[in-house]
mmCIF file of C-alpha atoms in Angstrom:
data_model
loop_
_atom_site.group_PDB
_atom_site.id
_atom_site.type_symbol
_atom_site.label_atom_id
_atom_site.label_comp_id
_atom_site.label_asym_id
_atom_site.label_seq_id
_atom_site.Cartn_x
_atom_site.Cartn_y
_atom_site.Cartn_z
ATOM 1 C CA MET Z 1 5.715 42.579 72.136
ATOM 2 C CA ARG Z 2 8.943 44.098 70.907
ATOM 3 C CA HIS Z 3 10.895 41.200 72.520
ATOM 4 C CA THR Z 4 8.536 38.693 70.942
ATOM 5 C CA HIS Z 5 9.066 40.175 67.483
ATOM 6 C CA VAL Z 6 12.862 40.128 67.863
ATOM 7 C CA ILE Z 7 12.943 36.506 69.032
ATOM 8 C CA ARG Z 8 10.658 35.494 66.170
ATOM 9 C CA ARG Z 9 12.998 37.150 63.629
ATOM 10 C CA LEU Z 10 16.066 35.456 65.150
ATOM 11 C CA ALA Z 11 14.406 32.040 65.063
ATOM 12 C CA THR Z 12 13.366 32.477 61.438
ATOM 13 C CA ALA Z 13 16.842 33.668 60.434
ATOM 14 C CA GLY Z 14 18.433 30.647 62.120
ATOM 15 C CA LEU Z 15 16.187 28.246 60.256
ATOM 16 C CA LEU Z 16 16.907 29.983 56.959
ATOM 17 C CA ALA Z 17 20.651 29.808 57.627
ATOM 18 C CA GLY Z 18 20.329 26.074 58.327
ATOM 19 C CA GLY Z 19 18.496 25.618 55.030
ATOM 20 C CA LEU Z 20 21.167 27.530 53.102
ATOM 21 C CA ALA Z 21 23.921 25.485 54.730
ATOM 22 C CA ALA Z 22 22.188 22.254 53.737
ATOM 23 C CA ALA Z 23 21.792 23.519 50.162
ATOM 24 C CA ALA Z 24 25.510 24.299 50.022
ATOM 25 C CA THR Z 25 26.456 20.676 50.885
ATOM 26 C CA PRO Z 26 28.366 19.153 47.905
ATOM 27 C CA ALA Z 27 26.367 16.662 45.848
ATOM 28 C CA LEU Z 28 27.395 13.022 45.606
ATOM 29 C CA ALA Z 29 30.096 12.235 43.057
ATOM 30 C CA ALA Z 30 28.826 11.548 39.557
ATOM 31 C CA THR Z 31 28.819 7.990 38.287
ATOM 32 C CA PRO Z 32 32.097 7.229 36.495
ATOM 33 C CA GLY Z 33 31.793 6.997 32.720
ATOM 34 C CA SER Z 34 32.671 4.139 30.412
ATOM 35 C CA GLU Z 35 36.227 3.412 29.390
ATOM 36 C CA GLY Z 36 37.626 0.955 26.892
ATOM 37 C CA SER Z 37 41.134 -0.494 26.828
ATOM 38 C CA ALA Z 38 43.024 -3.124 24.835
ATOM 39 C CA TYR Z 39 46.435 -4.704 24.376
ATOM 40 C CA GLY Z 40 47.963 -7.184 21.946
ATOM 41 C CA LEU Z 41 49.891 -9.509 24.254
ATOM 42 C CA THR Z 42 51.646 -9.656 27.583
ATOM 43 C CA VAL Z 43 53.876 -12.118 29.437
ATOM 44 C CA THR Z 44 54.217 -12.265 33.219
ATOM 45 C CA GLY Z 45 56.867 -14.140 35.165
ATOM 46 C CA PRO Z 46 60.673 -14.137 35.226
ATOM 47 C CA ILE Z 47 60.830 -13.157 31.540
ATOM 48 C CA ALA Z 48 58.168 -10.468 31.375
ATOM 49 C CA VAL Z 49 56.743 -8.537 28.444
ATOM 50 C CA PRO Z 50 54.520 -5.571 29.369
ATOM 51 C CA PRO Z 51 51.193 -5.214 27.528
ATOM 52 C CA VAL Z 52 52.079 -4.254 23.923
ATOM 53 C CA PRO Z 53 50.734 -2.355 22.145
ATOM 54 C CA ALA Z 54 48.281 -0.904 24.680
ATOM 55 C CA VAL Z 55 45.596 1.792 24.457
ATOM 56 C CA SER Z 56 42.752 3.151 26.599
ATOM 57 C CA SER Z 57 40.119 5.837 26.077
ATOM 58 C CA SER Z 58 37.029 7.250 27.783
ATOM 59 C CA THR Z 59 36.091 9.414 24.766
ATOM 60 C CA GLY Z 60 36.921 8.933 21.065
ATOM 61 C CA THR Z 61 38.661 6.010 19.395
ATOM 62 C CA VAL Z 62 42.380 5.548 20.035
ATOM 63 C CA SER Z 63 44.359 3.030 17.956
ATOM 64 C CA LYS Z 64 47.875 1.646 17.951
ATOM 65 C CA SER Z 65 49.776 -0.992 15.942
ATOM 66 C CA LEU Z 66 52.955 -3.026 16.318
ATOM 67 C CA LEU Z 67 54.508 -4.871 13.397
ATOM 68 C CA ARG Z 68 56.267 -7.590 15.378
ATOM 69 C CA GLU Z 69 56.726 -8.888 18.926
ATOM 70 C CA ASP Z 70 59.580 -11.376 19.499
ATOM 71 C CA HIS Z 71 61.334 -10.232 22.673
ATOM 72 C CA THR Z 72 61.251 -13.737 24.188
ATOM 73 C CA LYS Z 73 61.293 -17.320 22.915
ATOM 74 C CA LEU Z 74 57.974 -17.956 24.675
ATOM 75 C CA VAL Z 75 55.762 -16.110 22.207
ATOM 76 C CA LYS Z 76 56.079 -14.511 18.793
ATOM 77 C CA ALA Z 77 53.530 -12.549 16.784
ATOM 78 C CA SER Z 78 53.223 -10.160 13.872
ATOM 79 C CA THR Z 79 50.861 -7.278 13.165
ATOM 80 C CA LEU Z 80 49.320 -6.489 16.531
ATOM 81 C CA ASP Z 81 46.435 -3.987 16.201
ATOM 82 C CA VAL Z 82 44.466 -2.530 19.118
ATOM 83 C CA SER Z 83 41.791 0.150 19.443
ATOM 84 C CA ALA Z 84 39.551 1.479 22.203
ATOM 85 C CA SER Z 85 36.875 4.113 22.781
ATOM 86 C CA ALA Z 86 34.410 4.921 25.548
ATOM 87 C CA ALA Z 87 32.234 1.811 25.207
ATOM 88 C CA ARG Z 88 34.167 -0.594 22.990
ATOM 89 C CA ALA Z 89 37.578 -2.176 22.511
ATOM 90 C CA ARG Z 90 39.240 -4.537 20.054
ATOM 91 C CA SER Z 91 42.548 -6.409 19.840
ATOM 92 C CA SER Z 92 43.866 -8.464 16.933
ATOM 93 C CA VAL Z 93 47.115 -10.461 16.742
ATOM 94 C CA ALA Z 94 48.287 -12.144 13.529
ATOM 95 C CA ARG Z 95 50.689 -15.035 12.979
ATOM 96 C CA LEU Z 96 50.819 -16.138 16.605
ATOM 97 C CA SER Z 97 53.320 -18.764 17.750
ATOM 98 C CA VAL Z 98 53.928 -20.221 21.232
ATOM 99 C CA PRO Z 99 56.522 -22.916 20.449
ATOM 100 C CA ALA Z 100 56.732 -24.505 23.914
ATOM 101 C CA ALA Z 101 52.982 -25.250 23.856
ATOM 102 C CA ARG Z 102 52.917 -26.056 20.107
ATOM 103 C CA LEU Z 103 50.286 -23.371 19.660
ATOM 104 C CA LEU Z 104 49.851 -21.626 16.297
ATOM 105 C CA ALA Z 105 47.187 -19.293 14.906
ATOM 106 C CA SER Z 106 46.787 -17.209 11.771
ATOM 107 C CA ALA Z 107 44.910 -14.551 13.751
ATOM 108 C CA VAL Z 108 43.488 -14.104 17.243
ATOM 109 C CA THR Z 109 40.883 -11.437 18.014
ATOM 110 C CA ALA Z 110 39.078 -10.222 21.129
ATOM 111 C CA LYS Z 111 36.176 -7.747 21.087
ATOM 112 C CA CYS Z 112 34.163 -5.973 23.743
ATOM 113 C CA VAL Z 113 31.184 -3.765 22.848
ATOM 114 C CA GLY Z 114 28.842 -2.248 25.421
ATOM 115 C CA GLY Z 115 29.775 -4.803 28.070
ATOM 116 C CA GLN Z 116 29.422 -7.813 25.714
ATOM 117 C CA GLY Z 117 32.505 -9.776 24.674
ATOM 118 C CA SER Z 118 33.616 -12.339 22.082
ATOM 119 C CA ALA Z 119 36.759 -13.983 20.762
ATOM 120 C CA HIS Z 120 37.682 -15.439 17.373
ATOM 121 C CA LEU Z 121 40.578 -17.770 16.510
ATOM 122 C CA ALA Z 122 41.495 -18.132 12.839
ATOM 123 C CA ARG Z 123 43.180 -21.442 11.974
ATOM 124 C CA ALA Z 124 44.361 -21.988 15.539
ATOM 125 C CA VAL Z 125 46.122 -25.302 16.201
ATOM 126 C CA LEU Z 126 47.263 -26.768 19.543
ATOM 127 C CA ALA Z 127 49.632 -29.758 19.355
ATOM 128 C CA GLY Z 128 48.314 -30.580 15.880
ATOM 129 C CA LYS Z 129 44.619 -30.307 16.820
ATOM 130 C CA ARG Z 130 42.390 -27.547 15.471
ATOM 131 C CA LEU Z 131 40.825 -25.257 18.072
ATOM 132 C CA ASP Z 132 37.268 -23.940 17.881
ATOM 133 C CA SER Z 133 37.200 -20.685 15.921
ATOM 134 C CA SER Z 134 34.504 -19.164 18.188
ATOM 135 C CA PRO Z 135 34.959 -20.815 21.584
ATOM 136 C CA PRO Z 136 32.356 -20.260 24.319
ATOM 137 C CA PRO Z 137 33.442 -18.028 27.210
ATOM 138 C CA ASN Z 138 36.058 -19.546 29.521
ATOM 139 C CA THR Z 139 36.729 -22.683 27.465
ATOM 140 C CA THR Z 140 39.557 -24.634 29.141
ATOM 141 C CA VAL Z 141 41.854 -26.948 27.181
ATOM 142 C CA PRO Z 142 44.620 -29.049 28.827
ATOM 143 C CA VAL Z 143 48.074 -28.503 27.360
ATOM 144 C CA ASP Z 144 51.635 -29.705 27.945
ATOM 145 C CA VAL Z 145 54.340 -27.038 27.934
ATOM 146 C CA ASP Z 146 57.762 -28.389 26.959
ATOM 147 C CA GLY Z 147 60.147 -28.374 29.897
ATOM 148 C CA LEU Z 148 57.538 -27.046 32.336
ATOM 149 C CA GLY Z 149 54.751 -29.614 32.545
ATOM 150 C CA ARG Z 150 51.007 -29.802 32.179
ATOM 151 C CA THR Z 151 48.752 -26.763 32.482
ATOM 152 C CA ALA Z 152 45.621 -25.269 30.904
ATOM 153 C CA LEU Z 153 44.822 -22.990 28.014
ATOM 154 C CA VAL Z 154 41.783 -20.741 28.496
ATOM 155 C CA LEU Z 155 40.033 -19.531 25.352
ATOM 156 C CA ASN Z 156 37.716 -16.518 25.291
ATOM 157 C CA LYS Z 157 38.384 -15.786 28.943
ATOM 158 C CA GLN Z 158 35.784 -13.344 30.299
ATOM 159 C CA GLN Z 159 35.818 -11.783 33.733
ATOM 160 C CA ARG Z 160 34.581 -8.657 35.501
ATOM 161 C CA THR Z 161 37.118 -6.139 36.717
ATOM 162 C CA ALA Z 162 36.895 -4.484 40.140
ATOM 163 C CA ASP Z 163 35.004 -1.528 38.648
ATOM 164 C CA GLY Z 164 32.428 -3.718 36.908
ATOM 165 C CA ARG Z 165 33.757 -3.639 33.339
ATOM 166 C CA LEU Z 166 34.144 -6.776 31.205
ATOM 167 C CA ALA Z 167 37.628 -8.005 30.272
ATOM 168 C CA VAL Z 168 37.915 -10.434 27.343
ATOM 169 C CA THR Z 169 41.174 -12.271 26.645
ATOM 170 C CA ALA Z 170 41.171 -14.436 23.535
ATOM 171 C CA ILE Z 171 43.913 -16.806 24.779
ATOM 172 C CA GLU Z 172 45.463 -17.178 28.225
ATOM 173 C CA LEU Z 173 48.169 -19.781 28.877
ATOM 174 C CA THR Z 174 49.135 -20.187 32.527
ATOM 175 C CA LEU Z 175 52.697 -21.440 32.885
ATOM 176 C CA PRO Z 176 53.074 -24.427 35.260
ATOM 177 C CA GLY Z 177 54.521 -23.948 38.720
ATOM 178 C CA GLY Z 178 53.303 -20.400 39.093
ATOM 179 C CA LYS Z 179 55.890 -19.181 36.620
ATOM 180 C CA GLY Z 180 53.639 -16.627 34.977
ATOM 181 C CA ALA Z 181 51.216 -16.466 32.094
ATOM 182 C CA ILE Z 182 50.941 -15.544 28.426
ATOM 183 C CA ARG Z 183 47.882 -13.526 27.415
ATOM 184 C CA ILE Z 184 47.014 -12.906 23.778
ATOM 185 C CA ALA Z 185 44.536 -10.280 22.492
ATOM 186 C CA SER Z 186 42.708 -8.599 25.347
ATOM 187 C CA ALA Z 187 39.868 -6.050 25.231
ATOM 188 C CA THR Z 188 38.030 -4.410 28.132
ATOM 189 C CA CYS Z 189 34.903 -2.248 28.023
ATOM 190 C CA GLY Z 190 31.682 -1.373 29.794
ATOM 191 C CA ARG Z 191 30.414 1.252 32.184
ATOM 192 C CA ALA Z 192 32.197 1.318 35.508
ATOM 193 C CA ALA Z 193 30.115 0.613 38.601
ATOM 194 C CA ALA Z 194 28.714 3.598 40.485
ATOM 195 C CA PRO Z 195 30.313 4.326 43.862
ATOM 196 C CA PRO Z 196 28.250 3.287 46.905
ATOM 197 C CA ARG Z 197 25.818 5.955 48.062
ATOM 198 C CA GLY Z 198 26.215 7.415 51.532
ATOM 199 C CA PRO Z 199 23.432 7.817 54.101
ATOM 200 C CA SER Z 200 20.517 9.871 52.802
ATOM 201 C CA GLU Z 201 20.467 13.462 53.973
ATOM 202 C CA ALA Z 202 17.528 14.807 55.971
ATOM 203 C CA PRO Z 203 15.527 17.484 54.173
ATOM 204 C CA ALA Z 204 16.305 21.074 55.080
ATOM 205 C CA PRO Z 205 13.962 22.458 57.746
ATOM 206 C CA LYS Z 206 11.221 24.835 56.671
ATOM 207 C CA PRO Z 207 11.006 28.064 58.677
ATOM 208 C CA VAL Z 208 7.728 28.403 60.536
ATOM 209 C CA GLU Z 209 6.850 31.584 62.398
ATOM 210 C CA HIS Z 210 5.573 31.265 65.942
ATOM 211 C CA ASP Z 211 4.937 33.797 68.672
ATOM 212 C CA LEU Z 212 7.320 32.792 71.472
ATOM 213 C CA PRO Z 213 6.079 33.598 74.971
ATOM 214 C CA VAL Z 214 8.292 36.059 76.864
ATOM 215 C CA THR Z 215 8.253 36.468 80.596
ATOM 216 C CA GLY Z 216 9.243 39.525 82.527
#
């Protein structure tokens, strides 16, 4: 009987140790929080302009302003204002000019709030024709760029980023021949997608006492 009691205690202790080990297993990573970001304008290609001004935040509101952007002949603008917080972002660009595309606008604005986006164009004119002040998402307008050829202007461009947030760009002009792009007023917001869950863990075993038969 003494051997039976010892074996029963060892078996129970082993089961308890297994349960404690399972309880000590790290929990799955928490779902990433929201983050907002925004920039005034950017140019990609041989003559590049990094996103300016640019801000991002996963907590309180962060703002930045730039009085003028005229580093290249492709695009000029004055009074670029951007702001971003955990769940919203906004970008506004005033007195926009893209001479090669004959594009002018008094103000261009992109907003993103809680995963919903919009764009507004104030007195925007392309080659002498007035553009819609509140274009539907992903409105495409053909345009000729002097010296480069025909391409397309996308108004209120909306797309999902890899992490599930919404990116809104008020104006995107792709330069012909793969020579880059001009993007005006961009705002990104929304809760990032949760990481994929791993296989479910089996529940920890419950210790059950049994009298184990002992021979000899």
